[in-house]
Amino acid sequence: MIGAISRSVLRRGWRAALRRERRRATGGMDMDALVTAEDLRKRFPRKRVGQRRWWPWARRENGRGGNGTGASGAAGDEWIVAVDGVSFEVQRGEIFGLLGPNGAGKSTTIRMLSTLLEPSAGTAVICGHDVRWEPMQARARLGVVLAGDRSLYWKLSGRENLEFFATLYHVPAHEVPHRVNWALERMGLADRADELVERYSTGMKQRLSLARALLADPPVLLLDEPTLGLDPQSARNLRELILELKREGRAILLTTHYMEEADFLCDRVAIIDHGTIIAMDSPGALKRRLPHERVYRLELRETNGALRLTDLVPGAAVVEERRDEATGTLHLALTLAEPEQDLAALWTGLAHSGASVVNYSVQEPTLEDVFISLTGRALRD
Amino acid sequence: MEWRTDLRTNLRVVRAIIAKDWRVYWRYPVNAFMSLLTPIMWLTPVFFLGLTFSRDGDALGFRASTGTGDFVAFMVLGGVVASYVRTVFWQMGFSLKTEMEQGTLESLWLTPNSRLWLLVGRSVVNVLLTAINTVTVMAAVYLLFGFEMTGNVGQALLILLPLIVALYGFGIAYAGIVLYVKDANSLTDLTSFFVEVVSGFNYPVTALPRALMVVGLALPVTYGVDAIRAIVLGTRPLVPVQVSVAVVLVSVVVFWVLGRWIFNRVDARVRAMGTLGTH
């Protein structure tokens, strides 16, 4: 029996390696990518209250009849599809963000990449190691920070936590004190290192989690909602740290539902909704896809008091109009259907109307606008 | 040699887990103190009840049934094995669930180690803590009530040690089952109590009704405790001591092979279901 199991494992490992080689040969995999997800899928059996099945065979029978129909599948479906065919790569020295609302499949993707969750289908590879067939090798190259602040031992001090995890990450014994001190210094926790973690603030616990993720000096970091629950100052500090880690050449995959964070940190962003990536590019490129979402703000001093911009520029839509009685100026915010032509028409029209422009600015669309344009919903809906 | 490096690494991991659990254990000093006090509290009324059945410190009826009149020593030896059974059910069985409730299980599972070795580390610290606890309780009971152990304690330890190893093989499987079932308190309470009843930790197993005795005789732990008493107190054994030793040794292999198999199955199942972080 043991021989048969070993043969099966070897065969599966060999097949995975063969699949990887084949993809490399056909150009399907970027050799510089430290993280590769290919057609990754995860579905869960739908559980209803009072329908818990205690017997494994009962679950299997129901499982066979199930069909994945998306995260919002209709009532009566047996499966919930949390991640549905997600593919991406993260390069060395790149921050790649998974941006989406709660329940979109971001954390499930990270959990599959970190070997905590078995993918239903597809491939996930960390530094050349398939997470399904070489999970330990994959984990050895990963630093992971999961959402929430309970992943540390609260009854141990910060230093004791790091010493414990340094050993579990196979840091050589003689290097442990040095590496722990380095991580504590780097995260600004050196002066509180010997206090119990239960006395730390949420921000300190999050920094300690990041310190733990760095102990083994991993080439890949997976950060699940790293700034969730932090005050603005702590969140800013943590973002700066993440940028530093990127500059060291690490591949960083982070999930967030804060669009400003994704915009500030990420070199590339995948917008994920209902388990599917619906757009993937740099934040700038994603926003440039929405030229008509650019908002033009004007502060005008009129001469005749009866300026109608929509007459001057047919493609303009006024999204905000406010008269400032104190200064006697008109504040307008517009979007333009054909920005290049409409902008020329706007300036010409304004010159002819005799209105003088006191202030002018262009507001770029945000990733939130990108998400709304793709899904018709706001990120926090 | 790669396996030697792997073994060294795994032993380092086990040592780290022992150190961590040891520290955490002593950061709850009241719990530590109560774990010493509770067995003495349980034994005290039984001791005084036993005295009322004794004449000149010798429980004659008890001697007729077991071969020894020292019922305190009889119960203390049963208590040693019983404390390991309870620890296996409640400490080992719930070790992963406790980590899960603390939120630290996923952090452990993310480290590049075999999950089985992480549990082995937990088992070792459990064995050590229970040993310290048991010896302290025995010393306290000796001072309070007094008992005699006339036989070869070293030989008894040679049976106790493999019995503990077998119990922890079962504990690894049970830890996996609790991780999967989650709401296992009632199940554990019932099973642990039932094992204590049918294995004769507090009385000879022959005192049980036939149906319960048959169940008791199906459990290796019954043979282990019976052989230990026969060696240390000179009680009449159920079967020859050599047979009990063989049963215990076979159970080591069976429990560890089964325990490992069940744990790996449950671990794979839990990872497929995505319930590792939920409770």
mmCIF file with all atom_site columns, C-alpha atoms in Angstrom, chain A residues 42 44 52 54 59 111 114-118 136 139-140 144 146 150-153 155-156 160 164 167-171 173 196 212, chain B residues 9 12-13 16-17 20 23-24 27-28 99 102-104 106-115 180-181 269 271-274 276:
data_model
loop_
_atom_site.group_PDB
_atom_site.id
_atom_site.type_symbol
_atom_site.label_atom_id
_atom_site.label_alt_id
_atom_site.label_comp_id
_atom_site.label_asym_id
_atom_site.label_entity_id
_atom_site.label_seq_id
_atom_site.pdbx_PDB_ins_code
_atom_site.Cartn_x
_atom_site.Cartn_y
_atom_site.Cartn_z
_atom_site.occupancy
_atom_site.B_iso_or_equiv
_atom_site.pdbx_formal_charge
_atom_site.auth_seq_id
_atom_site.auth_comp_id
_atom_site.auth_asym_id
_atom_site.auth_atom_id
_atom_site.pdbx_PDB_model_num
ATOM 1  C CA . LYS A 1 42  ? -12.007 27.071 -5.854 1.00 0.00 ? 42  LYS A CA 1
ATOM 2  C CA . PHE A 1 44  ? -17.019 25.101 -1.712 1.00 0.00 ? 44  PHE A CA 1
ATOM 3  C CA . ARG A 1 52  ? -25.014 19.403 8.101  1.00 0.00 ? 52  ARG A CA 1
ATOM 4  C CA . TRP A 1 54  ? -22.046 13.939 9.084  1.00 0.00 ? 54  TRP A CA 1
ATOM 5  C CA . ARG A 1 59  ? -21.428 14.722 1.013  1.00 0.00 ? 59  ARG A CA 1
ATOM 6  C CA . ARG A 1 111 ? -5.033  31.017 0.850  1.00 0.00 ? 111 ARG A CA 1
ATOM 7  C CA . SER A 1 114 ? -0.095  29.866 0.623  1.00 0.00 ? 114 SER A CA 1
ATOM 8  C CA . THR A 1 115 ? -1.149  26.154 0.711  1.00 0.00 ? 115 THR A CA 1
ATOM 9  C CA . LEU A 1 116 ? -3.804  26.714 3.385  1.00 0.00 ? 116 LEU A CA 1
ATOM 10 C CA . LEU A 1 117 ? -6.499  25.847 0.909  1.00 0.00 ? 117 LEU A CA 1
ATOM 11 C CA . GLU A 1 118 ? -6.476  23.140 -1.731 1.00 0.00 ? 118 GLU A CA 1
ATOM 12 C CA . MET A 1 136 ? 6.725   22.673 1.870  1.00 0.00 ? 136 MET A CA 1
ATOM 13 C CA . ARG A 1 139 ? 5.964   27.630 1.977  1.00 0.00 ? 139 ARG A CA 1
ATOM 14 C CA . ALA A 1 140 ? 9.719   27.935 2.573  1.00 0.00 ? 140 ALA A CA 1
ATOM 15 C CA . VAL A 1 144 ? 2.493   35.530 4.646  1.00 0.00 ? 144 VAL A CA 1
ATOM 16 C CA . LEU A 1 146 ? -3.109  37.086 6.946  1.00 0.00 ? 146 LEU A CA 1
ATOM 17 C CA . ARG A 1 150 ? -4.887  36.980 16.222 1.00 0.00 ? 150 ARG A CA 1
ATOM 18 C CA . SER A 1 151 ? -2.205  35.081 14.334 1.00 0.00 ? 151 SER A CA 1
ATOM 19 C CA . LEU A 1 152 ? 0.384   35.598 17.094 1.00 0.00 ? 152 LEU A CA 1
ATOM 20 C CA . TYR A 1 153 ? 0.724   34.115 20.563 1.00 0.00 ? 153 TYR A CA 1
ATOM 21 C CA . LYS A 1 155 ? 0.803   35.215 25.940 1.00 0.00 ? 155 LYS A CA 1
ATOM 22 C CA . LEU A 1 156 ? 4.335   35.449 24.512 1.00 0.00 ? 156 LEU A CA 1
ATOM 23 C CA . GLU A 1 160 ? 9.492   35.191 21.974 1.00 0.00 ? 160 GLU A CA 1
ATOM 24 C CA . PHE A 1 164 ? 9.667   30.623 17.966 1.00 0.00 ? 164 PHE A CA 1
ATOM 25 C CA . THR A 1 167 ? 12.994  28.189 14.325 1.00 0.00 ? 167 THR A CA 1
ATOM 26 C CA . LEU A 1 168 ? 9.857   27.001 12.572 1.00 0.00 ? 168 LEU A CA 1
ATOM 27 C CA . TYR A 1 169 ? 11.084  28.773 9.422  1.00 0.00 ? 169 TYR A CA 1
ATOM 28 C CA . HIS A 1 170 ? 14.427  26.933 9.802  1.00 0.00 ? 170 HIS A CA 1
ATOM 29 C CA . VAL A 1 171 ? 16.565  30.010 10.434 1.00 0.00 ? 171 VAL A CA 1
ATOM 30 C CA . ALA A 1 173 ? 20.127  28.593 15.431 1.00 0.00 ? 173 ALA A CA 1
ATOM 31 C CA . LEU A 1 196 ? 3.516   40.444 25.939 1.00 0.00 ? 196 LEU A CA 1
ATOM 32 C CA . ARG A 1 212 ? 7.511   37.297 11.292 1.00 0.00 ? 212 ARG A CA 1
ATOM 33 C CA . THR B 2 9   ? 15.504  20.202 11.565 1.00 0.00 ? 9   THR B CA 1
ATOM 34 C CA . ARG B 2 12  ? 14.688  21.552 16.401 1.00 0.00 ? 12  ARG B CA 1
ATOM 35 C CA . VAL B 2 13  ? 11.078  22.366 15.524 1.00 0.00 ? 13  VAL B CA 1
ATOM 36 C CA . ALA B 2 16  ? 10.837  25.073 19.797 1.00 0.00 ? 16  ALA B CA 1
ATOM 37 C CA . ILE B 2 17  ? 7.242   23.906 20.259 1.00 0.00 ? 17  ILE B CA 1
ATOM 38 C CA . LYS B 2 20  ? 6.783   27.758 23.488 1.00 0.00 ? 20  LYS B CA 1
ATOM 39 C CA . ARG B 2 23  ? 6.210   29.256 28.495 1.00 0.00 ? 23  ARG B CA 1
ATOM 40 C CA . VAL B 2 24  ? 2.517   29.621 27.648 1.00 0.00 ? 24  VAL B CA 1
ATOM 41 C CA . ARG B 2 27  ? 1.706   32.159 32.010 1.00 0.00 ? 27  ARG B CA 1
ATOM 42 C CA . TYR B 2 28  ? -1.536  30.718 33.373 1.00 0.00 ? 28  TYR B CA 1
ATOM 43 C CA . GLU B 2 99  ? -4.730  26.886 18.168 1.00 0.00 ? 99  GLU B CA 1
ATOM 44 C CA . GLN B 2 102 ? -6.551  31.447 19.264 1.00 0.00 ? 102 GLN B CA 1
ATOM 45 C CA . GLY B 2 103 ? -6.067  32.192 15.563 1.00 0.00 ? 103 GLY B CA 1
ATOM 46 C CA . THR B 2 104 ? -2.551  30.747 15.484 1.00 0.00 ? 104 THR B CA 1
ATOM 47 C CA . GLU B 2 106 ? -2.893  29.012 10.211 1.00 0.00 ? 106 GLU B CA 1
ATOM 48 C CA . SER B 2 107 ? 0.402   30.666 11.217 1.00 0.00 ? 107 SER B CA 1
ATOM 49 C CA . LEU B 2 108 ? 1.728   27.248 12.242 1.00 0.00 ? 108 LEU B CA 1
ATOM 50 C CA . TRP B 2 109 ? 0.391   25.587 9.103  1.00 0.00 ? 109 TRP B CA 1
ATOM 51 C CA . LEU B 2 110 ? 2.130   28.247 6.972  1.00 0.00 ? 110 LEU B CA 1
ATOM 52 C CA . THR B 2 111 ? 5.580   27.235 8.189  1.00 0.00 ? 111 THR B CA 1
ATOM 53 C CA . PRO B 2 112 ? 7.566   24.839 5.992  1.00 0.00 ? 112 PRO B CA 1
ATOM 54 C CA . ASN B 2 113 ? 7.144   21.841 8.280  1.00 0.00 ? 113 ASN B CA 1
ATOM 55 C CA . SER B 2 114 ? 5.319   18.560 8.193  1.00 0.00 ? 114 SER B CA 1
ATOM 56 C CA . ARG B 2 115 ? 2.086   19.094 10.106 1.00 0.00 ? 115 ARG B CA 1
ATOM 57 C CA . TYR B 2 180 ? -12.979 18.523 11.521 1.00 0.00 ? 180 TYR B CA 1
ATOM 58 C CA . VAL B 2 181 ? -15.989 18.018 13.787 1.00 0.00 ? 181 VAL B CA 1
ATOM 59 C CA . ARG B 2 269 ? -10.292 17.388 3.879  1.00 0.00 ? 269 ARG B CA 1
ATOM 60 C CA . ARG B 2 271 ? -7.889  22.232 3.409  1.00 0.00 ? 271 ARG B CA 1
ATOM 61 C CA . ALA B 2 272 ? -10.304 21.278 0.656  1.00 0.00 ? 272 ALA B CA 1
ATOM 62 C CA . MET B 2 273 ? -13.295 22.553 2.644  1.00 0.00 ? 273 MET B CA 1
ATOM 63 C CA . GLY B 2 274 ? -11.523 25.753 3.686  1.00 0.00 ? 274 GLY B CA 1
ATOM 64 C CA . LEU B 2 276 ? -9.033  25.696 8.814  1.00 0.00 ? 276 LEU B CA 1
#
